[in-house]
mmCIF file of C-alpha atoms in Angstrom:
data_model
loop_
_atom_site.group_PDB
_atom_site.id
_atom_site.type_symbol
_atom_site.label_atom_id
_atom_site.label_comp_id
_atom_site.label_asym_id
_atom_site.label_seq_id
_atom_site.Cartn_x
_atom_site.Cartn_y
_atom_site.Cartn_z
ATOM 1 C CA UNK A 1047 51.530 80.339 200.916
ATOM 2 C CA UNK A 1048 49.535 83.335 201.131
ATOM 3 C CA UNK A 1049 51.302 86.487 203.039
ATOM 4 C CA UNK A 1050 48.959 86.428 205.777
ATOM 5 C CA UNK A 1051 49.776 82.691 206.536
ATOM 6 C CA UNK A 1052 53.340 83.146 206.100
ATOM 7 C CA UNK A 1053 53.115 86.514 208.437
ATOM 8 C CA UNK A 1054 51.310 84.156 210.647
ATOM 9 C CA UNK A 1055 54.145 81.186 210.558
ATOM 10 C CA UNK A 1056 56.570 83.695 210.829
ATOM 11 C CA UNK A 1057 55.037 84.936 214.183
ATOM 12 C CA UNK A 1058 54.824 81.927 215.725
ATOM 13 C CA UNK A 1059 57.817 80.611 214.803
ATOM 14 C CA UNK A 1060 59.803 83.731 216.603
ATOM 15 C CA UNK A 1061 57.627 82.907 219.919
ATOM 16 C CA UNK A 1062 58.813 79.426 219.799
ATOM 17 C CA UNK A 1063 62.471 80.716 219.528
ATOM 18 C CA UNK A 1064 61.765 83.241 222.369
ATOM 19 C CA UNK A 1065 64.570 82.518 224.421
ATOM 20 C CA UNK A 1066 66.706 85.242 226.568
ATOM 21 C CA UNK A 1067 69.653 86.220 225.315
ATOM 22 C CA UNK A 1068 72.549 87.021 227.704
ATOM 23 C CA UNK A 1069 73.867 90.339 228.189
ATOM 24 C CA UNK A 1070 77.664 89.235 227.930
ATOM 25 C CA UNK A 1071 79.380 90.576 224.822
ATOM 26 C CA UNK A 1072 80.379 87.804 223.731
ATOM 27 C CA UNK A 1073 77.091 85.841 223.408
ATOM 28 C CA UNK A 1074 76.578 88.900 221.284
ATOM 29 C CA UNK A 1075 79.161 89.471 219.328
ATOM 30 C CA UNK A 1076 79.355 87.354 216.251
ATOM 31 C CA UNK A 1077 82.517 85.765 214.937
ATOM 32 C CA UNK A 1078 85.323 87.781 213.418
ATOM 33 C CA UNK A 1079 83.159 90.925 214.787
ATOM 34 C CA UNK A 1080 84.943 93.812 217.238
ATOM 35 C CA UNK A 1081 82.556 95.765 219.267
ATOM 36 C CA UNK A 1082 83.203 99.436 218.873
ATOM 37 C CA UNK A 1083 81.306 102.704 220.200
ATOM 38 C CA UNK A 1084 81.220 104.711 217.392
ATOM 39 C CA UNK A 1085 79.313 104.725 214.537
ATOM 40 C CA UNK A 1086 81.306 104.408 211.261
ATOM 41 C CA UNK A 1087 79.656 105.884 207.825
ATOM 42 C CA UNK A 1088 79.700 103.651 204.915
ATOM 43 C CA UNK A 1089 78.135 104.029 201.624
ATOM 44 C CA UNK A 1090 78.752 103.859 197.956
ATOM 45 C CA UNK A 1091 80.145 108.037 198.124
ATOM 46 C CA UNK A 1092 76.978 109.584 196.600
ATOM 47 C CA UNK A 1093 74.492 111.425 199.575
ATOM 48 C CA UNK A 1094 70.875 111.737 198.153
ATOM 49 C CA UNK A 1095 69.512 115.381 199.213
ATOM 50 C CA UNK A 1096 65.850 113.820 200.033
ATOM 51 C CA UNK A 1097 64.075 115.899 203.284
ATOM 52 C CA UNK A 1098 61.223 114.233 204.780
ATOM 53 C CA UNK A 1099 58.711 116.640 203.402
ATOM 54 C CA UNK A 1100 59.845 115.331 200.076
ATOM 55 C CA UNK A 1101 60.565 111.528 200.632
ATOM 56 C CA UNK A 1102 58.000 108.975 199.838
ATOM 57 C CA UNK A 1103 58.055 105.356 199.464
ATOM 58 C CA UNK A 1104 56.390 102.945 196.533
ATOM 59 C CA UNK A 1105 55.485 99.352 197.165
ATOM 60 C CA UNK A 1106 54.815 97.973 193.761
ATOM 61 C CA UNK A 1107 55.925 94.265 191.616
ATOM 62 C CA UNK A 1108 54.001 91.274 192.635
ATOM 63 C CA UNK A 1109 51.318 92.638 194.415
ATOM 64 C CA UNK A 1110 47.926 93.261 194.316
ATOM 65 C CA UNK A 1111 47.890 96.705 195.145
ATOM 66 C CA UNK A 1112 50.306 99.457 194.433
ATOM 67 C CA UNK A 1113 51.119 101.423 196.849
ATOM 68 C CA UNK A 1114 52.885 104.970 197.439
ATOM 69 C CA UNK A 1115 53.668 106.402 200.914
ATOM 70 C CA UNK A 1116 55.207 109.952 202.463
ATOM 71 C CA UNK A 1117 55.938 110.442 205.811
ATOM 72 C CA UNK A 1118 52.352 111.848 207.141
ATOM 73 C CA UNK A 1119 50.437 109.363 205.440
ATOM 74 C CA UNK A 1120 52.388 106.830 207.122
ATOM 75 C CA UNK A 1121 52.228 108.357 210.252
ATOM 76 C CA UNK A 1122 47.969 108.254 209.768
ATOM 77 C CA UNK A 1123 47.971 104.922 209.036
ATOM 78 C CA UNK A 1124 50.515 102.973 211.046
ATOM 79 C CA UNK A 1125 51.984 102.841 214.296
ATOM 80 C CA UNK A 1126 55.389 104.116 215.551
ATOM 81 C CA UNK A 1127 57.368 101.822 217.256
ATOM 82 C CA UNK A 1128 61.035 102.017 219.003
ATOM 83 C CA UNK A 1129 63.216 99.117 218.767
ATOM 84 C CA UNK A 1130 66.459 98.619 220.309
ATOM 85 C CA UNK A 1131 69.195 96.534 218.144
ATOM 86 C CA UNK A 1132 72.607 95.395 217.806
ATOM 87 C CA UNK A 1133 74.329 95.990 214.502
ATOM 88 C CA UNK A 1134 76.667 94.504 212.490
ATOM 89 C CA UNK A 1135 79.072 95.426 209.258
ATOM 90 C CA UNK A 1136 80.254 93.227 207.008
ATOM 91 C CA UNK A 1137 84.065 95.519 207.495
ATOM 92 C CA UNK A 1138 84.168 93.288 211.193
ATOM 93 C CA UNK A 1139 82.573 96.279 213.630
ATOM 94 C CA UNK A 1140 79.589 95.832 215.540
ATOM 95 C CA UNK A 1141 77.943 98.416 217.666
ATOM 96 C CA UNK A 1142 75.373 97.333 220.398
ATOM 97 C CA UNK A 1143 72.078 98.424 221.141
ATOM 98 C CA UNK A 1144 71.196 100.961 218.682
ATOM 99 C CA UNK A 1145 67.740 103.146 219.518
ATOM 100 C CA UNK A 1146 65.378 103.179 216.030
ATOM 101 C CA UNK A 1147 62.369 104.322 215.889
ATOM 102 C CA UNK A 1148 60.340 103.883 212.705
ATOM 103 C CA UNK A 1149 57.675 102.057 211.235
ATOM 104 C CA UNK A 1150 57.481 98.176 210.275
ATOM 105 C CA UNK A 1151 57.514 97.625 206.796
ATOM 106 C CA UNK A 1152 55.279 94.253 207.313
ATOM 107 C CA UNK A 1153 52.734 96.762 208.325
ATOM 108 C CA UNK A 1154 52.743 98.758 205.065
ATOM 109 C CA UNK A 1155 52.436 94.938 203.030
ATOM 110 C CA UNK A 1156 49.159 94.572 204.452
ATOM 111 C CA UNK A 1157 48.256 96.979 202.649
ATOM 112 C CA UNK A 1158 49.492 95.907 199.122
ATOM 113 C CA UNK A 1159 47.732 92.063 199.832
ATOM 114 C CA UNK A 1160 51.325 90.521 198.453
ATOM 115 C CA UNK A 1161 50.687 88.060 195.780
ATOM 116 C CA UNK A 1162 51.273 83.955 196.797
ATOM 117 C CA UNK A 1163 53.861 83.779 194.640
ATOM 118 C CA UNK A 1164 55.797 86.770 195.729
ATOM 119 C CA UNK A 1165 58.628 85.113 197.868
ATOM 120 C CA UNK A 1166 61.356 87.878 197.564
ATOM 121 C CA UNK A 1167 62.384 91.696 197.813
ATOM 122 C CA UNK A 1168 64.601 94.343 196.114
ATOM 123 C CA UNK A 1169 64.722 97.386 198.482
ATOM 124 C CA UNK A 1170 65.872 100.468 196.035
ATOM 125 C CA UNK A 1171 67.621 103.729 197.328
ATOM 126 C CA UNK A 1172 67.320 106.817 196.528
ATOM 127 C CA UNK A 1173 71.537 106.824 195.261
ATOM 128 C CA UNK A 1174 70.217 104.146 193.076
ATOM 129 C CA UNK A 1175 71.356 101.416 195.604
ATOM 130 C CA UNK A 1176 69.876 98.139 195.165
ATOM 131 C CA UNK A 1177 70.193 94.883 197.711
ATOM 132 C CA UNK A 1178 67.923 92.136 198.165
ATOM 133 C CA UNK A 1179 66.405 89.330 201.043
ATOM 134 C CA UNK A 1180 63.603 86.928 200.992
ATOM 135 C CA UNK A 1181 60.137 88.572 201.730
ATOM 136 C CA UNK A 1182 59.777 86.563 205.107
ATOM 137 C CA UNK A 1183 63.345 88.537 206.310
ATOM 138 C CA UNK A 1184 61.602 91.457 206.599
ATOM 139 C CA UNK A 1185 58.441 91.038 208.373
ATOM 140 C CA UNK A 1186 60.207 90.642 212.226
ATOM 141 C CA UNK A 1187 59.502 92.563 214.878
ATOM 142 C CA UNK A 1188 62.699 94.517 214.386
ATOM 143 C CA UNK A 1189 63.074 95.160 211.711
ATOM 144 C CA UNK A 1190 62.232 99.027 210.716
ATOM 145 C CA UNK A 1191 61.781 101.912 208.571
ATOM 146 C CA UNK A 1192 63.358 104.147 210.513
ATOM 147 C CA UNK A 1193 63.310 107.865 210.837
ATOM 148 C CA UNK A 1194 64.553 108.828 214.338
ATOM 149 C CA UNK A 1195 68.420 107.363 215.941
ATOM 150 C CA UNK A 1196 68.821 107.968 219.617
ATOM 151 C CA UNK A 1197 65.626 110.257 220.068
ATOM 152 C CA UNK A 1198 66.851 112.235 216.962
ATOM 153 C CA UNK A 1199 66.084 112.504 213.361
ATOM 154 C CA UNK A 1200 67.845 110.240 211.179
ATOM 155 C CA UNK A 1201 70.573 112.459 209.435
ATOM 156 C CA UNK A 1202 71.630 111.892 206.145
ATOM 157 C CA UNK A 1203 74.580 110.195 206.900
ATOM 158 C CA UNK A 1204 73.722 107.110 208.449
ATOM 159 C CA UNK A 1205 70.801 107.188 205.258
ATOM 160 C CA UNK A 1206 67.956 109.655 206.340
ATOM 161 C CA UNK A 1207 65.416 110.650 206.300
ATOM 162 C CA UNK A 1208 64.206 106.946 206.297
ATOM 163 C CA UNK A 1209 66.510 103.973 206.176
ATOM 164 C CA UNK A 1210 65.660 100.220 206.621
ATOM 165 C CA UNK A 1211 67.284 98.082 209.316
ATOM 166 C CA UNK A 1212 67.416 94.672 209.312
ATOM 167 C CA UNK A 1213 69.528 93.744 212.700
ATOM 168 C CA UNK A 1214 69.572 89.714 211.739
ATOM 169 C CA UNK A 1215 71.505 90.105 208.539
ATOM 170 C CA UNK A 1216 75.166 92.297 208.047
ATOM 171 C CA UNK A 1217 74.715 96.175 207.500
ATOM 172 C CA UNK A 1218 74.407 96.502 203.776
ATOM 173 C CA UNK A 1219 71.305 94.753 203.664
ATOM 174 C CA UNK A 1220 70.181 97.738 205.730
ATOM 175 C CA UNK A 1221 69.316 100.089 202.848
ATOM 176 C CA UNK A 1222 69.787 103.995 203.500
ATOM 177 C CA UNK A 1223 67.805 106.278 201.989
ATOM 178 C CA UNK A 1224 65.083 103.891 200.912
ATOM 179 C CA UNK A 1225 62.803 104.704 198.258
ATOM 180 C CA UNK A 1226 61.223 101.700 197.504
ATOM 181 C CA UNK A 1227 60.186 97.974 198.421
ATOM 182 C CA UNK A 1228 59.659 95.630 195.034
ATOM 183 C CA UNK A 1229 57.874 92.544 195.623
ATOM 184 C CA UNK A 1230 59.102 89.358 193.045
ATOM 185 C CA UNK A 1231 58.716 85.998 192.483
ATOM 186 C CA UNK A 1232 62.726 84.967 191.789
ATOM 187 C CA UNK A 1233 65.515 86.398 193.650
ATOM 188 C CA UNK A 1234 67.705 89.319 192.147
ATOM 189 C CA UNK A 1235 71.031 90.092 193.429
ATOM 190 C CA UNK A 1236 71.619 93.781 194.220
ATOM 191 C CA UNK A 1237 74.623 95.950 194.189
ATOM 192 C CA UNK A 1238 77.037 94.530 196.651
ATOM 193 C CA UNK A 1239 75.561 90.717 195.778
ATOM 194 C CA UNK A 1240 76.761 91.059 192.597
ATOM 195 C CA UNK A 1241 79.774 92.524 193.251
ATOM 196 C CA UNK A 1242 80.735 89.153 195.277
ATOM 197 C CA UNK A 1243 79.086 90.008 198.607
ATOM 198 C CA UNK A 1244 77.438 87.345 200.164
ATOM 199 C CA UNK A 1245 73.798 86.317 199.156
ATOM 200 C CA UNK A 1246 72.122 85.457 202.365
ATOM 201 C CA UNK A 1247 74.306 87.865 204.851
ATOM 202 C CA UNK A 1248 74.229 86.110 207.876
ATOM 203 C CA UNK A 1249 76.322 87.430 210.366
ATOM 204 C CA UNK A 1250 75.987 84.434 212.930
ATOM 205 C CA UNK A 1251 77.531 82.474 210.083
ATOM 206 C CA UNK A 1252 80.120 84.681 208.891
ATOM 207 C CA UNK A 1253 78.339 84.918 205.645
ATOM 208 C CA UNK A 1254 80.172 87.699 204.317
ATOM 209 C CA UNK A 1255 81.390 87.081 200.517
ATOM 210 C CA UNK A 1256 80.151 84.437 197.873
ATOM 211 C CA UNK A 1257 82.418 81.265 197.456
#
């Protein structure tokens, strides 16, 4: 399946799912979660010093066009867009309704014309931090490069100047300080997959370590 046609599945398969989703915490809150208000900093202890003048982003593996990105040339080519998400950790805290704004990496793929056979992603980080998902994870609506949290700039703690946020999937999937996007045809655990972290990362089904 070419990307376009899976891009295309992939949007009409979230329209068919469209359904509203009550506002009570606990239609929410996934199991073994506890809803908190803070915003607790997790990473592997090393803090890349990366400003946005000097961050840029490659696209490159099984793709038909490699591609390299800073921040102005993104902002030229693509549109901004603010999303609103929950999140969730795989340490049991969620926080609700989290303000992103960013740019979708789907848009950027376009660009590279993704081979057929490319069915998965590595994102790397800029503290050498690797995790992975299936190519068609990260081509929903919300999920983001982002830049900005609550109407400011992303600060280096919670992974700027550009993170990825993947809401469906627990937090570590989420990689801070992104760097790069590599396109492959077989799946390749990253850091906390194989350290015994789950593979898939739902949080909806608890997916939290490997069996």
């Amino acid at each position: 399946m070419t990307f376009n046609k899976l891009f295309e599945e992939k949007i009409k398969k979230a329209q068919s799912n469209n359904k509203p989703l009550g506002k009570e915490s606990h239609a929410r809150l996934p199991s073994g979660q506890t809803l908190t208000e803070k915003f607790p900093v997790l990473d592997l202890g090393i803090t890349p010093e990366v400003s946005l003048n000097e961050w840029t982003l490659k696209i490159y593996g099984e793709v038909k066009h490699e591609l390299e990105f800073d921040y102005e040339s993104l902002k030229s080519k693509f549109d901004i867009v603010e999303d609103i998400s929950d999140f969730h950790c795989v340490t049991h805290w969620s926080k609700f309704d989290l303000k992103w704004k960013g740019f979708r990496p789907r848009d950027l793929l376009k660009l590279t014309n993704p081979l057929e056979h490319a069915k998965f992603i590595t994102f790397h980080s800029y503290d050498d931090y690797t995790t992975n998902l299936p190519l068609d994870a990260i081509l929903d609506d919300d999920v983001l490069l982002a830049f900005e949290f609550d109407d400011q700039p992303l600060t280096k703690e919670h992974g700027g100047p550009v993170r990825v946020v993947v809401p469906k999937r627990y937090a570590w999937k989420s990689a801070k300080w992104i760097k790069s996007i590599e396109l492959h045809n077989e799946d390749r655990p990253g850091f906390w997959e194989e350290r015994g972290y789950h593979n898939d990362a739902d949080p909806w089904l608890e997916q939290r370590y490997s069996k």
